[in-house]
mmCIF file of C-alpha atoms in Angstrom:
data_model
loop_
_atom_site.group_PDB
_atom_site.id
_atom_site.type_symbol
_atom_site.label_atom_id
_atom_site.label_comp_id
_atom_site.label_asym_id
_atom_site.label_seq_id
_atom_site.Cartn_x
_atom_site.Cartn_y
_atom_site.Cartn_z
ATOM 1 C CA MET K 1075 -2.929 -14.095 -17.657
ATOM 2 C CA SER K 1076 -1.123 -11.817 -15.053
ATOM 3 C CA LYS K 1077 -3.091 -10.838 -12.110
ATOM 4 C CA LEU K 1078 -3.848 -7.843 -9.913
ATOM 5 C CA TYR K 1079 -3.502 -8.646 -6.229
ATOM 6 C CA PHE K 1080 -4.469 -6.544 -3.095
ATOM 7 C CA ARG K 1081 -2.744 -7.655 0.083
ATOM 8 C CA TYR K 1082 -4.330 -5.540 2.707
ATOM 9 C CA GLY K 1083 -4.204 -5.298 6.827
ATOM 10 C CA ALA K 1084 -4.505 -2.878 9.593
ATOM 11 C CA MET K 1085 -1.403 -0.727 10.452
ATOM 12 C CA ASN K 1086 1.508 -2.510 11.779
ATOM 13 C CA SER K 1087 0.343 -5.775 10.010
ATOM 14 C CA GLY K 1088 3.614 -5.927 8.025
ATOM 15 C CA LYS K 1089 2.609 -5.012 4.489
ATOM 16 C CA SER K 1090 6.105 -3.227 3.681
ATOM 17 C CA THR K 1091 7.964 -6.065 5.056
ATOM 18 C CA ALA K 1092 5.916 -8.693 3.025
ATOM 19 C CA LEU K 1093 6.245 -6.517 -0.029
ATOM 20 C CA LEU K 1094 10.249 -6.278 0.382
ATOM 21 C CA GLN K 1095 10.103 -9.892 0.839
ATOM 22 C CA ALA K 1096 8.377 -10.364 -2.328
ATOM 23 C CA ALA K 1097 11.025 -8.254 -4.251
ATOM 24 C CA PHE K 1098 13.503 -10.246 -2.786
ATOM 25 C CA ASN K 1099 12.064 -13.399 -3.860
ATOM 26 C CA TYR K 1100 11.570 -12.412 -7.206
ATOM 27 C CA GLU K 1101 15.270 -11.184 -7.684
ATOM 28 C CA GLU K 1102 16.508 -14.083 -5.812
ATOM 29 C CA ARG K 1103 15.324 -16.042 -8.873
ATOM 30 C CA SER K 1104 16.862 -13.302 -11.367
ATOM 31 C CA GLN K 1105 13.301 -11.729 -12.004
ATOM 32 C CA HIS K 1106 13.416 -8.051 -11.956
ATOM 33 C CA VAL K 1107 10.835 -5.906 -10.312
ATOM 34 C CA LEU K 1108 9.828 -2.165 -10.063
ATOM 35 C CA LEU K 1109 8.785 -0.751 -6.774
ATOM 36 C CA ALA K 1110 6.468 2.294 -6.421
ATOM 37 C CA LYS K 1111 4.565 4.132 -3.987
ATOM 38 C CA PRO K 1112 1.938 7.226 -3.981
ATOM 39 C CA ALA K 1113 3.951 10.526 -3.714
ATOM 40 C CA ILE K 1114 1.614 11.528 -0.990
ATOM 41 C CA ASP K 1115 3.415 9.091 1.378
ATOM 42 C CA LEU K 1116 6.266 11.259 2.653
ATOM 43 C CA LYS K 1117 7.356 8.683 5.262
ATOM 44 C CA GLY K 1118 10.696 7.570 4.052
ATOM 45 C CA ASP K 1119 11.005 9.970 1.223
ATOM 46 C CA ARG K 1120 11.544 7.875 -1.694
ATOM 47 C CA SER K 1121 12.118 4.553 0.449
ATOM 48 C CA ILE K 1122 9.689 1.921 1.591
ATOM 49 C CA VAL K 1123 10.447 1.313 5.219
ATOM 50 C CA SER K 1124 9.688 -1.554 7.117
ATOM 51 C CA ARG K 1125 9.090 -1.686 10.830
ATOM 52 C CA LEU K 1126 11.877 -4.458 10.980
ATOM 53 C CA GLY K 1127 14.336 -1.503 9.932
ATOM 54 C CA VAL K 1128 14.540 -2.746 6.150
ATOM 55 C CA THR K 1129 14.282 -0.005 3.604
ATOM 56 C CA ARG K 1130 14.638 0.097 -0.212
ATOM 57 C CA GLU K 1131 14.288 3.027 -2.507
ATOM 58 C CA VAL K 1132 11.122 2.958 -4.892
ATOM 59 C CA ASP K 1133 11.938 3.046 -8.308
ATOM 60 C CA PHE K 1134 9.083 5.762 -8.992
ATOM 61 C CA LEU K 1135 6.796 7.918 -7.227
ATOM 62 C CA VAL K 1136 2.932 8.203 -8.333
ATOM 63 C CA ARG K 1137 1.484 11.680 -7.988
ATOM 64 C CA PRO K 1138 -2.425 11.860 -7.924
ATOM 65 C CA GLU K 1139 -2.431 13.478 -11.465
ATOM 66 C CA ASP K 1140 -0.158 10.636 -13.211
ATOM 67 C CA SER K 1141 -1.293 7.754 -15.157
ATOM 68 C CA LEU K 1142 -0.060 4.836 -13.401
ATOM 69 C CA ARG K 1143 0.209 2.755 -16.569
ATOM 70 C CA GLU K 1144 2.198 5.600 -18.500
ATOM 71 C CA VAL K 1145 4.721 5.957 -15.430
ATOM 72 C CA PHE K 1146 5.202 2.421 -15.205
ATOM 73 C CA HIS K 1147 5.831 2.045 -19.014
ATOM 74 C CA GLU K 1148 8.438 5.039 -18.735
ATOM 75 C CA ASN K 1149 10.151 3.182 -16.123
ATOM 76 C CA ARG K 1150 9.997 -0.217 -17.531
ATOM 77 C CA LYS K 1151 11.447 1.227 -20.853
ATOM 78 C CA ARG K 1152 14.157 2.941 -18.944
ATOM 79 C CA PHE K 1153 15.064 0.129 -16.589
ATOM 80 C CA GLU K 1154 15.067 -2.628 -19.532
ATOM 81 C CA SER K 1155 17.337 -0.363 -21.759
ATOM 82 C CA GLU K 1156 19.600 0.329 -18.957
ATOM 83 C CA VAL K 1157 19.854 -3.087 -17.388
ATOM 84 C CA GLY K 1158 18.875 -5.319 -20.505
ATOM 85 C CA ASN K 1159 16.358 -7.375 -18.585
ATOM 86 C CA LYS K 1160 12.553 -7.556 -18.486
ATOM 87 C CA ILE K 1161 10.575 -6.353 -15.585
ATOM 88 C CA ALA K 1162 8.634 -9.484 -14.079
ATOM 89 C CA CYS K 1163 6.329 -7.716 -11.523
ATOM 90 C CA LEU K 1164 5.158 -4.176 -10.019
ATOM 91 C CA LEU K 1165 5.109 -3.938 -6.417
ATOM 92 C CA ILE K 1166 3.035 -0.909 -4.864
ATOM 93 C CA ASP K 1167 3.237 0.178 -1.410
ATOM 94 C CA GLU K 1168 0.627 2.418 0.502
ATOM 95 C CA SER K 1169 -1.811 1.484 -2.490
ATOM 96 C CA GLN K 1170 -4.758 3.080 -0.494
ATOM 97 C CA PHE K 1171 -3.542 6.424 -1.681
ATOM 98 C CA LEU K 1172 -3.998 5.630 -5.284
ATOM 99 C CA THR K 1173 -6.693 6.878 -7.343
ATOM 100 C CA GLU K 1174 -9.469 4.922 -8.516
ATOM 101 C CA GLU K 1175 -8.236 5.667 -12.019
ATOM 102 C CA GLN K 1176 -4.962 4.388 -11.098
ATOM 103 C CA VAL K 1177 -6.179 1.273 -9.627
ATOM 104 C CA ASN K 1178 -8.114 0.740 -12.905
ATOM 105 C CA GLN K 1179 -4.741 1.175 -14.785
ATOM 106 C CA ALA K 1180 -2.949 -1.474 -12.524
ATOM 107 C CA LEU K 1181 -5.467 -4.014 -13.763
ATOM 108 C CA GLU K 1182 -4.569 -2.840 -17.210
ATOM 109 C CA ILE K 1183 -0.822 -3.480 -16.555
ATOM 110 C CA ALA K 1184 -1.713 -7.034 -15.212
ATOM 111 C CA VAL K 1185 -4.121 -7.837 -17.908
ATOM 112 C CA LEU K 1186 -3.140 -5.870 -20.994
ATOM 113 C CA ASP K 1187 0.651 -5.795 -20.683
ATOM 114 C CA GLY K 1188 0.948 -9.204 -18.924
ATOM 115 C CA ILE K 1189 2.663 -7.837 -15.729
ATOM 116 C CA PRO K 1190 1.537 -9.040 -12.255
ATOM 117 C CA VAL K 1191 1.020 -6.071 -10.144
ATOM 118 C CA LEU K 1192 1.085 -6.564 -6.165
ATOM 119 C CA ALA K 1193 -0.666 -3.862 -4.300
ATOM 120 C CA TYR K 1194 -0.207 -3.512 -0.549
ATOM 121 C CA GLY K 1195 -2.273 -1.322 1.545
ATOM 122 C CA ILE K 1196 -4.997 -0.731 4.191
ATOM 123 C CA ARG K 1197 -8.789 -0.753 3.761
ATOM 124 C CA THR K 1198 -9.924 1.756 5.990
ATOM 125 C CA ASP K 1199 -9.007 5.083 7.403
ATOM 126 C CA PHE K 1200 -9.023 5.933 11.311
ATOM 127 C CA GLN K 1201 -12.755 6.359 10.877
ATOM 128 C CA THR K 1202 -13.298 3.052 9.466
ATOM 129 C CA LYS K 1203 -14.051 4.462 6.194
ATOM 130 C CA SER K 1204 -12.542 3.111 2.837
ATOM 131 C CA PHE K 1205 -9.871 4.925 0.946
ATOM 132 C CA PRO K 1206 -10.632 5.275 -2.548
ATOM 133 C CA GLY K 1207 -7.826 3.406 -4.008
ATOM 134 C CA SER K 1208 -8.755 0.463 -1.482
ATOM 135 C CA MET K 1209 -12.397 0.432 -2.433
ATOM 136 C CA ARG K 1210 -11.416 -0.121 -6.232
ATOM 137 C CA LEU K 1211 -8.833 -2.710 -5.236
ATOM 138 C CA LEU K 1212 -11.246 -4.550 -3.340
ATOM 139 C CA GLU K 1213 -13.862 -4.477 -6.268
ATOM 140 C CA ILE K 1214 -11.312 -5.450 -9.115
ATOM 141 C CA ALA K 1215 -8.251 -7.195 -7.786
ATOM 142 C CA HIS K 1216 -8.075 -10.868 -8.978
ATOM 143 C CA SER K 1217 -6.682 -11.809 -5.446
ATOM 144 C CA LEU K 1218 -7.499 -10.465 -1.841
ATOM 145 C CA GLU K 1219 -5.358 -11.460 0.943
ATOM 146 C CA GLU K 1220 -5.514 -10.210 4.442
ATOM 147 C CA LEU K 1221 -2.435 -9.772 6.482
ATOM 148 C CA LYS K 1222 -2.966 -9.889 10.039
ATOM 149 C CA THR K 1223 -1.928 -8.394 13.251
ATOM 150 C CA ILE K 1224 -3.006 -8.036 16.808
ATOM 151 C CA CYS K 1225 -4.504 -5.308 19.159
ATOM 152 C CA ARG K 1226 -2.976 -4.528 22.495
ATOM 153 C CA CYS K 1227 -5.861 -6.843 23.945
ATOM 154 C CA GLY K 1228 -4.533 -9.910 21.949
ATOM 155 C CA ARG K 1229 -7.462 -10.010 19.646
ATOM 156 C CA LYS K 1230 -7.342 -9.621 15.920
ATOM 157 C CA ALA K 1231 -6.711 -5.939 14.966
ATOM 158 C CA MET K 1232 -8.808 -4.850 11.947
ATOM 159 C CA PHE K 1233 -9.170 -0.912 12.523
ATOM 160 C CA ASN K 1234 -6.698 1.946 12.626
ATOM 161 C CA GLY K 1235 -6.884 4.442 15.724
ATOM 162 C CA ARG K 1236 -5.322 7.780 14.935
ATOM 163 C CA LEU K 1237 -3.434 9.270 18.011
ATOM 164 C CA VAL K 1238 -2.656 13.066 18.021
ATOM 165 C CA ASN K 1239 -0.153 13.994 20.754
ATOM 166 C CA GLY K 1240 -0.861 10.451 22.314
ATOM 167 C CA GLU K 1241 -4.505 10.943 22.339
ATOM 168 C CA PHE K 1242 -7.090 9.047 20.204
ATOM 169 C CA THR K 1243 -9.220 11.066 17.933
ATOM 170 C CA PHE K 1244 -11.775 10.526 15.537
ATOM 171 C CA ASP K 1245 -12.000 13.739 13.488
ATOM 172 C CA GLY K 1246 -10.062 15.234 10.929
ATOM 173 C CA GLU K 1247 -8.939 14.854 7.375
ATOM 174 C CA GLN K 1248 -8.574 11.283 5.971
ATOM 175 C CA VAL K 1249 -4.780 11.619 5.488
ATOM 176 C CA ALA K 1250 -2.451 12.456 8.246
ATOM 177 C CA ILE K 1251 0.944 10.521 7.593
ATOM 178 C CA ASP K 1252 2.931 9.501 10.707
ATOM 179 C CA GLY K 1253 4.889 12.304 12.267
ATOM 180 C CA ASP K 1254 5.852 14.109 15.479
ATOM 181 C CA LYS K 1255 2.315 14.642 16.243
ATOM 182 C CA VAL K 1256 0.385 11.996 14.573
ATOM 183 C CA SER K 1257 0.739 8.133 15.041
ATOM 184 C CA TYR K 1258 -1.768 5.099 14.378
ATOM 185 C CA GLU K 1259 -2.461 2.008 16.596
ATOM 186 C CA SER K 1260 -4.008 -1.257 15.173
ATOM 187 C CA LEU K 1261 -7.016 -2.064 17.288
ATOM 188 C CA CYS K 1262 -9.741 -4.894 17.417
ATOM 189 C CA ALA K 1263 -13.593 -3.829 16.995
ATOM 190 C CA SER K 1264 -13.807 -3.844 20.720
ATOM 191 C CA CYS K 1265 -11.114 -1.744 21.414
ATOM 192 C CA TYR K 1266 -11.775 0.669 18.590
ATOM 193 C CA LEU K 1267 -15.140 1.160 19.686
ATOM 194 C CA GLU K 1268 -14.610 1.528 23.423
ATOM 195 C CA LYS K 1269 -11.968 4.327 22.582
ATOM 196 C CA LYS K 1270 -14.488 5.863 20.315
ATOM 197 C CA LEU K 1271 -17.324 5.961 22.988
ATOM 198 C CA LYS K 1272 -14.916 7.662 25.255
ATOM 199 C CA ASN K 1273 -14.052 10.353 23.083
#
């Protein structure tokens, strides 16, 4: 039976790099993959962008109203008819932005369709609250793997601090994609709480 995997970590823990490496590993062995990400993630447009400078265009975007399983099957059918090879795996970047139902459909793709699904994302937002997609992945994924990074102090980072114009903020909407005014920093629990209590 194929499985649903959730590989998670704080910001800058190398999730996109790991996803692109997984795709490379499959393809190096002549196994074909489909790459997807939620349409809400505007960073890189239709591409997965690694901090190391590696980018790759996704095969399809997933809108909140989409059935992940249906969109996957449409793209799988198109790819297999054009290329003539079977799909061996579905890789999803920024999976925290999936809906709960789309995560349920990822499990269906793995279990009912026999295609492994590797989902990469973060567990919590800048207020340490779970994203709906991450929460559901933590509940139903066959395999959970934490990708680690460090805080500026050298300890293990587990939280994501949001900076607006270079200042830490702890108020606002759950989703604000990196841009000119918004950025994020991975922090350990001590540094996160220190910043929060100063705010």
